mmCIF file with all atom_site columns, C-alpha atoms in Angstrom:
data_model
loop_
_atom_site.group_PDB
_atom_site.id
_atom_site.type_symbol
_atom_site.label_atom_id
_atom_site.label_alt_id
_atom_site.label_comp_id
_atom_site.label_asym_id
_atom_site.label_entity_id
_atom_site.label_seq_id
_atom_site.pdbx_PDB_ins_code
_atom_site.Cartn_x
_atom_site.Cartn_y
_atom_site.Cartn_z
_atom_site.occupancy
_atom_site.B_iso_or_equiv
_atom_site.pdbx_formal_charge
_atom_site.auth_seq_id
_atom_site.auth_comp_id
_atom_site.auth_asym_id
_atom_site.auth_atom_id
_atom_site.pdbx_PDB_model_num
ATOM 1   C CA . UNK A 1 1   ? -32.361 -9.186  -16.104 1.00 0.00 ? 1   UNK A CA 1
ATOM 2   C CA . UNK A 1 2   ? -34.438 -12.028 -18.374 1.00 0.00 ? 2   UNK A CA 1
ATOM 3   C CA . UNK A 1 3   ? -34.097 -10.807 -21.953 1.00 0.00 ? 3   UNK A CA 1
ATOM 4   C CA . UNK A 1 4   ? -32.437 -7.691  -21.222 1.00 0.00 ? 4   UNK A CA 1
ATOM 5   C CA . UNK A 1 5   ? -29.120 -9.354  -21.299 1.00 0.00 ? 5   UNK A CA 1
ATOM 6   C CA . UNK A 1 6   ? -27.957 -8.940  -25.040 1.00 0.00 ? 6   UNK A CA 1
ATOM 7   C CA . UNK A 1 7   ? -23.895 -9.204  -24.958 1.00 0.00 ? 7   UNK A CA 1
ATOM 8   C CA . UNK A 1 8   ? -22.646 -11.248 -22.773 1.00 0.00 ? 8   UNK A CA 1
ATOM 9   C CA . UNK A 1 9   ? -19.559 -10.234 -23.468 1.00 0.00 ? 9   UNK A CA 1
ATOM 10  C CA . UNK A 1 10  ? -19.993 -6.606  -22.233 1.00 0.00 ? 10  UNK A CA 1
ATOM 11  C CA . UNK A 1 11  ? -22.228 -7.533  -19.063 1.00 0.00 ? 11  UNK A CA 1
ATOM 12  C CA . UNK A 1 12  ? -23.378 -4.557  -16.760 1.00 0.00 ? 12  UNK A CA 1
ATOM 13  C CA . UNK A 1 13  ? -25.222 -5.594  -13.802 1.00 0.00 ? 13  UNK A CA 1
ATOM 14  C CA . UNK A 1 14  ? -26.189 -2.997  -11.590 1.00 0.00 ? 14  UNK A CA 1
ATOM 15  C CA . UNK A 1 15  ? -25.049 -3.321  -7.428  1.00 0.00 ? 15  UNK A CA 1
ATOM 16  C CA . UNK A 1 16  ? -28.378 -4.700  -6.723  1.00 0.00 ? 16  UNK A CA 1
ATOM 17  C CA . UNK A 1 17  ? -27.822 -7.424  -9.383  1.00 0.00 ? 17  UNK A CA 1
ATOM 18  C CA . UNK A 1 18  ? -24.749 -8.656  -8.070  1.00 0.00 ? 18  UNK A CA 1
ATOM 19  C CA . UNK A 1 19  ? -24.989 -8.198  -4.423  1.00 0.00 ? 19  UNK A CA 1
ATOM 20  C CA . UNK A 1 20  ? -27.852 -11.118 -5.141  1.00 0.00 ? 20  UNK A CA 1
ATOM 21  C CA . UNK A 1 21  ? -25.147 -13.254 -6.328  1.00 0.00 ? 21  UNK A CA 1
ATOM 22  C CA . UNK A 1 22  ? -23.395 -15.912 -3.857  1.00 0.00 ? 22  UNK A CA 1
ATOM 23  C CA . UNK A 1 23  ? -19.472 -15.320 -3.346  1.00 0.00 ? 23  UNK A CA 1
ATOM 24  C CA . UNK A 1 24  ? -19.537 -19.099 -4.693  1.00 0.00 ? 24  UNK A CA 1
ATOM 25  C CA . UNK A 1 25  ? -21.654 -17.729 -8.340  1.00 0.00 ? 25  UNK A CA 1
ATOM 26  C CA . UNK A 1 26  ? -19.022 -14.742 -8.458  1.00 0.00 ? 26  UNK A CA 1
ATOM 27  C CA . UNK A 1 27  ? -16.103 -17.177 -8.023  1.00 0.00 ? 27  UNK A CA 1
ATOM 28  C CA . UNK A 1 28  ? -17.556 -19.856 -10.422 1.00 0.00 ? 28  UNK A CA 1
ATOM 29  C CA . UNK A 1 29  ? -17.651 -16.618 -13.173 1.00 0.00 ? 29  UNK A CA 1
ATOM 30  C CA . UNK A 1 30  ? -14.169 -15.248 -12.033 1.00 0.00 ? 30  UNK A CA 1
ATOM 31  C CA . UNK A 1 31  ? -12.754 -19.025 -12.221 1.00 0.00 ? 31  UNK A CA 1
ATOM 32  C CA . UNK A 1 32  ? -13.841 -18.614 -16.182 1.00 0.00 ? 32  UNK A CA 1
ATOM 33  C CA . UNK A 1 33  ? -12.442 -14.847 -16.250 1.00 0.00 ? 33  UNK A CA 1
ATOM 34  C CA . UNK A 1 34  ? -8.944  -16.207 -14.881 1.00 0.00 ? 34  UNK A CA 1
ATOM 35  C CA . UNK A 1 35  ? -8.551  -18.973 -17.199 1.00 0.00 ? 35  UNK A CA 1
ATOM 36  C CA . UNK A 1 36  ? -9.527  -16.873 -20.543 1.00 0.00 ? 36  UNK A CA 1
ATOM 37  C CA . UNK A 1 37  ? -6.999  -14.488 -19.268 1.00 0.00 ? 37  UNK A CA 1
ATOM 38  C CA . UNK A 1 38  ? -4.195  -16.966 -18.428 1.00 0.00 ? 38  UNK A CA 1
ATOM 39  C CA . UNK A 1 39  ? -5.422  -19.089 -21.739 1.00 0.00 ? 39  UNK A CA 1
ATOM 40  C CA . UNK A 1 40  ? -5.224  -15.624 -23.704 1.00 0.00 ? 40  UNK A CA 1
ATOM 41  C CA . UNK A 1 41  ? -1.727  -14.572 -21.855 1.00 0.00 ? 41  UNK A CA 1
ATOM 42  C CA . UNK A 1 42  ? -0.223  -18.003 -22.650 1.00 0.00 ? 42  UNK A CA 1
ATOM 43  C CA . UNK A 1 43  ? -1.269  -17.590 -26.772 1.00 0.00 ? 43  UNK A CA 1
ATOM 44  C CA . UNK A 1 44  ? -0.225  -13.847 -26.862 1.00 0.00 ? 44  UNK A CA 1
ATOM 45  C CA . UNK A 1 45  ? 3.223   -14.776 -25.401 1.00 0.00 ? 45  UNK A CA 1
ATOM 46  C CA . UNK A 1 46  ? 4.030   -16.993 -27.608 1.00 0.00 ? 46  UNK A CA 1
ATOM 47  C CA . UNK A 1 47  ? 3.304   -20.290 -25.121 1.00 0.00 ? 47  UNK A CA 1
ATOM 48  C CA . UNK A 1 48  ? 0.682   -21.992 -27.084 1.00 0.00 ? 48  UNK A CA 1
ATOM 49  C CA . UNK A 1 49  ? 2.524   -25.012 -28.197 1.00 0.00 ? 49  UNK A CA 1
ATOM 50  C CA . UNK A 1 50  ? 0.665   -28.421 -27.979 1.00 0.00 ? 50  UNK A CA 1
ATOM 51  C CA . UNK A 1 51  ? 0.698   -30.025 -25.163 1.00 0.00 ? 51  UNK A CA 1
ATOM 52  C CA . UNK A 1 52  ? 2.639   -27.200 -23.095 1.00 0.00 ? 52  UNK A CA 1
ATOM 53  C CA . UNK A 1 53  ? -0.340  -25.183 -23.864 1.00 0.00 ? 53  UNK A CA 1
ATOM 54  C CA . UNK A 1 54  ? -2.537  -27.309 -21.588 1.00 0.00 ? 54  UNK A CA 1
ATOM 55  C CA . UNK A 1 55  ? 0.252   -28.031 -18.678 1.00 0.00 ? 55  UNK A CA 1
ATOM 56  C CA . UNK A 1 56  ? 1.076   -24.279 -18.574 1.00 0.00 ? 56  UNK A CA 1
ATOM 57  C CA . UNK A 1 57  ? -2.579  -22.989 -18.099 1.00 0.00 ? 57  UNK A CA 1
ATOM 58  C CA . UNK A 1 58  ? -2.933  -25.505 -15.493 1.00 0.00 ? 58  UNK A CA 1
ATOM 59  C CA . UNK A 1 59  ? -0.349  -24.388 -13.439 1.00 0.00 ? 59  UNK A CA 1
ATOM 60  C CA . UNK A 1 60  ? -0.985  -20.768 -13.369 1.00 0.00 ? 60  UNK A CA 1
ATOM 61  C CA . UNK A 1 61  ? -4.814  -21.846 -13.012 1.00 0.00 ? 61  UNK A CA 1
ATOM 62  C CA . UNK A 1 62  ? -3.937  -23.897 -9.507  1.00 0.00 ? 62  UNK A CA 1
ATOM 63  C CA . UNK A 1 63  ? -4.972  -22.655 -6.172  1.00 0.00 ? 63  UNK A CA 1
ATOM 64  C CA . UNK A 1 64  ? -1.805  -22.378 -4.918  1.00 0.00 ? 64  UNK A CA 1
ATOM 65  C CA . UNK A 1 65  ? -0.444  -20.111 -8.198  1.00 0.00 ? 65  UNK A CA 1
ATOM 66  C CA . UNK A 1 66  ? -3.978  -18.115 -7.813  1.00 0.00 ? 66  UNK A CA 1
ATOM 67  C CA . UNK A 1 67  ? -3.065  -17.292 -3.718  1.00 0.00 ? 67  UNK A CA 1
ATOM 68  C CA . UNK A 1 68  ? 0.118   -16.310 -4.848  1.00 0.00 ? 68  UNK A CA 1
ATOM 69  C CA . UNK A 1 69  ? -0.855  -13.748 -7.372  1.00 0.00 ? 69  UNK A CA 1
ATOM 70  C CA . UNK A 1 70  ? -3.621  -12.787 -5.223  1.00 0.00 ? 70  UNK A CA 1
ATOM 71  C CA . UNK A 1 71  ? -0.960  -11.679 -2.527  1.00 0.00 ? 71  UNK A CA 1
ATOM 72  C CA . UNK A 1 72  ? 0.586   -9.396  -5.204  1.00 0.00 ? 72  UNK A CA 1
ATOM 73  C CA . UNK A 1 73  ? -2.635  -7.208  -5.754  1.00 0.00 ? 73  UNK A CA 1
ATOM 74  C CA . UNK A 1 74  ? -4.348  -7.285  -2.481  1.00 0.00 ? 74  UNK A CA 1
ATOM 75  C CA . UNK A 1 75  ? -2.248  -4.137  -1.505  1.00 0.00 ? 75  UNK A CA 1
ATOM 76  C CA . UNK A 1 76  ? -3.941  -2.360  -5.107  1.00 0.00 ? 76  UNK A CA 1
ATOM 77  C CA . UNK A 1 77  ? -7.405  -3.428  -3.810  1.00 0.00 ? 77  UNK A CA 1
ATOM 78  C CA . UNK A 1 78  ? -9.449  -0.379  -2.833  1.00 0.00 ? 78  UNK A CA 1
ATOM 79  C CA . UNK A 1 79  ? -11.931 -0.686  0.059   1.00 0.00 ? 79  UNK A CA 1
ATOM 80  C CA . UNK A 1 80  ? -14.804 -2.101  -1.753  1.00 0.00 ? 80  UNK A CA 1
ATOM 81  C CA . UNK A 1 81  ? -12.699 -4.397  -3.903  1.00 0.00 ? 81  UNK A CA 1
ATOM 82  C CA . UNK A 1 82  ? -11.021 -5.961  -0.272  1.00 0.00 ? 82  UNK A CA 1
ATOM 83  C CA . UNK A 1 83  ? -14.661 -6.093  0.863   1.00 0.00 ? 83  UNK A CA 1
ATOM 84  C CA . UNK A 1 84  ? -15.531 -8.063  -2.354  1.00 0.00 ? 84  UNK A CA 1
ATOM 85  C CA . UNK A 1 85  ? -11.840 -10.682 -1.643  1.00 0.00 ? 85  UNK A CA 1
ATOM 86  C CA . UNK A 1 86  ? -12.864 -10.845 2.062   1.00 0.00 ? 86  UNK A CA 1
ATOM 87  C CA . UNK A 1 87  ? -16.625 -12.034 1.359   1.00 0.00 ? 87  UNK A CA 1
ATOM 88  C CA . UNK A 1 88  ? -15.297 -14.349 -1.151  1.00 0.00 ? 88  UNK A CA 1
ATOM 89  C CA . UNK A 1 89  ? -12.293 -15.766 1.099   1.00 0.00 ? 89  UNK A CA 1
ATOM 90  C CA . UNK A 1 90  ? -15.233 -16.570 3.596   1.00 0.00 ? 90  UNK A CA 1
ATOM 91  C CA . UNK A 1 91  ? -17.403 -18.673 1.802   1.00 0.00 ? 91  UNK A CA 1
ATOM 92  C CA . UNK A 1 92  ? -18.617 -21.777 2.635   1.00 0.00 ? 92  UNK A CA 1
ATOM 93  C CA . UNK A 1 93  ? -16.234 -23.995 0.375   1.00 0.00 ? 93  UNK A CA 1
ATOM 94  C CA . UNK A 1 94  ? -17.297 -27.692 1.030   1.00 0.00 ? 94  UNK A CA 1
ATOM 95  C CA . UNK A 1 95  ? -14.687 -29.510 -0.993  1.00 0.00 ? 95  UNK A CA 1
ATOM 96  C CA . UNK A 1 96  ? -10.886 -28.465 -1.194  1.00 0.00 ? 96  UNK A CA 1
ATOM 97  C CA . UNK A 1 97  ? -8.557  -30.370 -3.937  1.00 0.00 ? 97  UNK A CA 1
ATOM 98  C CA . UNK A 1 98  ? -5.777  -32.467 -2.678  1.00 0.00 ? 98  UNK A CA 1
ATOM 99  C CA . UNK A 1 99  ? -3.534  -29.918 -4.439  1.00 0.00 ? 99  UNK A CA 1
ATOM 100 C CA . UNK A 1 100 ? -4.203  -27.063 -2.646  1.00 0.00 ? 100 UNK A CA 1
ATOM 101 C CA . UNK A 1 101 ? -4.520  -26.327 1.398   1.00 0.00 ? 101 UNK A CA 1
ATOM 102 C CA . UNK A 1 102 ? -7.550  -24.823 2.576   1.00 0.00 ? 102 UNK A CA 1
ATOM 103 C CA . UNK A 1 103 ? -5.863  -21.231 3.067   1.00 0.00 ? 103 UNK A CA 1
ATOM 104 C CA . UNK A 1 104 ? -4.641  -21.081 -0.835  1.00 0.00 ? 104 UNK A CA 1
ATOM 105 C CA . UNK A 1 105 ? -7.962  -22.897 -2.088  1.00 0.00 ? 105 UNK A CA 1
ATOM 106 C CA . UNK A 1 106 ? -10.006 -19.657 0.085   1.00 0.00 ? 106 UNK A CA 1
ATOM 107 C CA . UNK A 1 107 ? -7.455  -16.953 -1.292  1.00 0.00 ? 107 UNK A CA 1
ATOM 108 C CA . UNK A 1 108 ? -8.169  -18.374 -4.802  1.00 0.00 ? 108 UNK A CA 1
ATOM 109 C CA . UNK A 1 109 ? -11.807 -18.518 -4.399  1.00 0.00 ? 109 UNK A CA 1
ATOM 110 C CA . UNK A 1 110 ? -11.531 -15.096 -3.267  1.00 0.00 ? 110 UNK A CA 1
ATOM 111 C CA . UNK A 1 111 ? -9.562  -13.595 -6.176  1.00 0.00 ? 111 UNK A CA 1
ATOM 112 C CA . UNK A 1 112 ? -11.798 -15.942 -8.189  1.00 0.00 ? 112 UNK A CA 1
ATOM 113 C CA . UNK A 1 113 ? -15.189 -14.072 -6.875  1.00 0.00 ? 113 UNK A CA 1
ATOM 114 C CA . UNK A 1 114 ? -13.298 -10.497 -6.721  1.00 0.00 ? 114 UNK A CA 1
ATOM 115 C CA . UNK A 1 115 ? -12.427 -10.796 -10.767 1.00 0.00 ? 115 UNK A CA 1
ATOM 116 C CA . UNK A 1 116 ? -16.025 -12.285 -11.019 1.00 0.00 ? 116 UNK A CA 1
ATOM 117 C CA . UNK A 1 117 ? -17.541 -9.137  -9.160  1.00 0.00 ? 117 UNK A CA 1
ATOM 118 C CA . UNK A 1 118 ? -15.378 -6.681  -11.691 1.00 0.00 ? 118 UNK A CA 1
ATOM 119 C CA . UNK A 1 119 ? -16.627 -8.633  -14.603 1.00 0.00 ? 119 UNK A CA 1
ATOM 120 C CA . UNK A 1 120 ? -20.310 -8.138  -13.952 1.00 0.00 ? 120 UNK A CA 1
ATOM 121 C CA . UNK A 1 121 ? -19.364 -4.495  -13.348 1.00 0.00 ? 121 UNK A CA 1
ATOM 122 C CA . UNK A 1 122 ? -18.140 -4.442  -16.764 1.00 0.00 ? 122 UNK A CA 1
ATOM 123 C CA . UNK A 1 123 ? -14.698 -3.151  -15.227 1.00 0.00 ? 123 UNK A CA 1
ATOM 124 C CA . UNK A 1 124 ? -12.435 -4.695  -18.021 1.00 0.00 ? 124 UNK A CA 1
ATOM 125 C CA . UNK A 1 125 ? -10.021 -2.068  -17.439 1.00 0.00 ? 125 UNK A CA 1
ATOM 126 C CA . UNK A 1 126 ? -9.427  -2.621  -13.907 1.00 0.00 ? 126 UNK A CA 1
ATOM 127 C CA . UNK A 1 127 ? -9.203  -6.480  -14.558 1.00 0.00 ? 127 UNK A CA 1
ATOM 128 C CA . UNK A 1 128 ? -6.577  -5.933  -17.181 1.00 0.00 ? 128 UNK A CA 1
ATOM 129 C CA . UNK A 1 129 ? -4.232  -3.663  -14.523 1.00 0.00 ? 129 UNK A CA 1
ATOM 130 C CA . UNK A 1 130 ? -4.720  -6.275  -11.703 1.00 0.00 ? 130 UNK A CA 1
ATOM 131 C CA . UNK A 1 131 ? -4.013  -9.283  -14.203 1.00 0.00 ? 131 UNK A CA 1
ATOM 132 C CA . UNK A 1 132 ? -1.265  -7.714  -15.414 1.00 0.00 ? 132 UNK A CA 1
ATOM 133 C CA . UNK A 1 133 ? 0.430   -7.271  -11.753 1.00 0.00 ? 133 UNK A CA 1
ATOM 134 C CA . UNK A 1 134 ? -0.291  -10.954 -10.786 1.00 0.00 ? 134 UNK A CA 1
ATOM 135 C CA . UNK A 1 135 ? 1.655   -11.675 -14.108 1.00 0.00 ? 135 UNK A CA 1
ATOM 136 C CA . UNK A 1 136 ? 4.479   -9.734  -13.766 1.00 0.00 ? 136 UNK A CA 1
ATOM 137 C CA . UNK A 1 137 ? 7.472   -12.110 -12.435 1.00 0.00 ? 137 UNK A CA 1
ATOM 138 C CA . UNK A 1 138 ? 5.869   -14.889 -15.485 1.00 0.00 ? 138 UNK A CA 1
ATOM 139 C CA . UNK A 1 139 ? 6.349   -11.416 -18.179 1.00 0.00 ? 139 UNK A CA 1
ATOM 140 C CA . UNK A 1 140 ? 9.901   -10.963 -17.114 1.00 0.00 ? 140 UNK A CA 1
ATOM 141 C CA . UNK A 1 141 ? 11.050  -14.640 -17.864 1.00 0.00 ? 141 UNK A CA 1
ATOM 142 C CA . UNK A 1 142 ? 9.570   -14.437 -21.145 1.00 0.00 ? 142 UNK A CA 1
#
């Protein structure tokens, strides 16, 4: 892979390369994917107003909020996606923030693992479809 990557916004790794990445590694990347989606969603929906923007983003990326959004998409996941989700949920996390229960934190890690996996496969359309379902309730409120 060294030297072969040209466009980090349009990444496509093969299954073997992705399999070599730990669940925590996928979650690390998926956390950034989710954060970018949330920030984009907030800006696109006119919620980009000063201090409120940061606060709104923080509320949406906290583990309990991510866990709730993960629950919304579980019925939509393919077998392969569910396997990635479960692999992320079973990852050995060592620290859990005080603002989250262990269960919520593991679900959030699972969601982030799934998003990282989809991102590395180049499945932007699938990410967008799942994110739209995750944000439906907020969409109705705007």
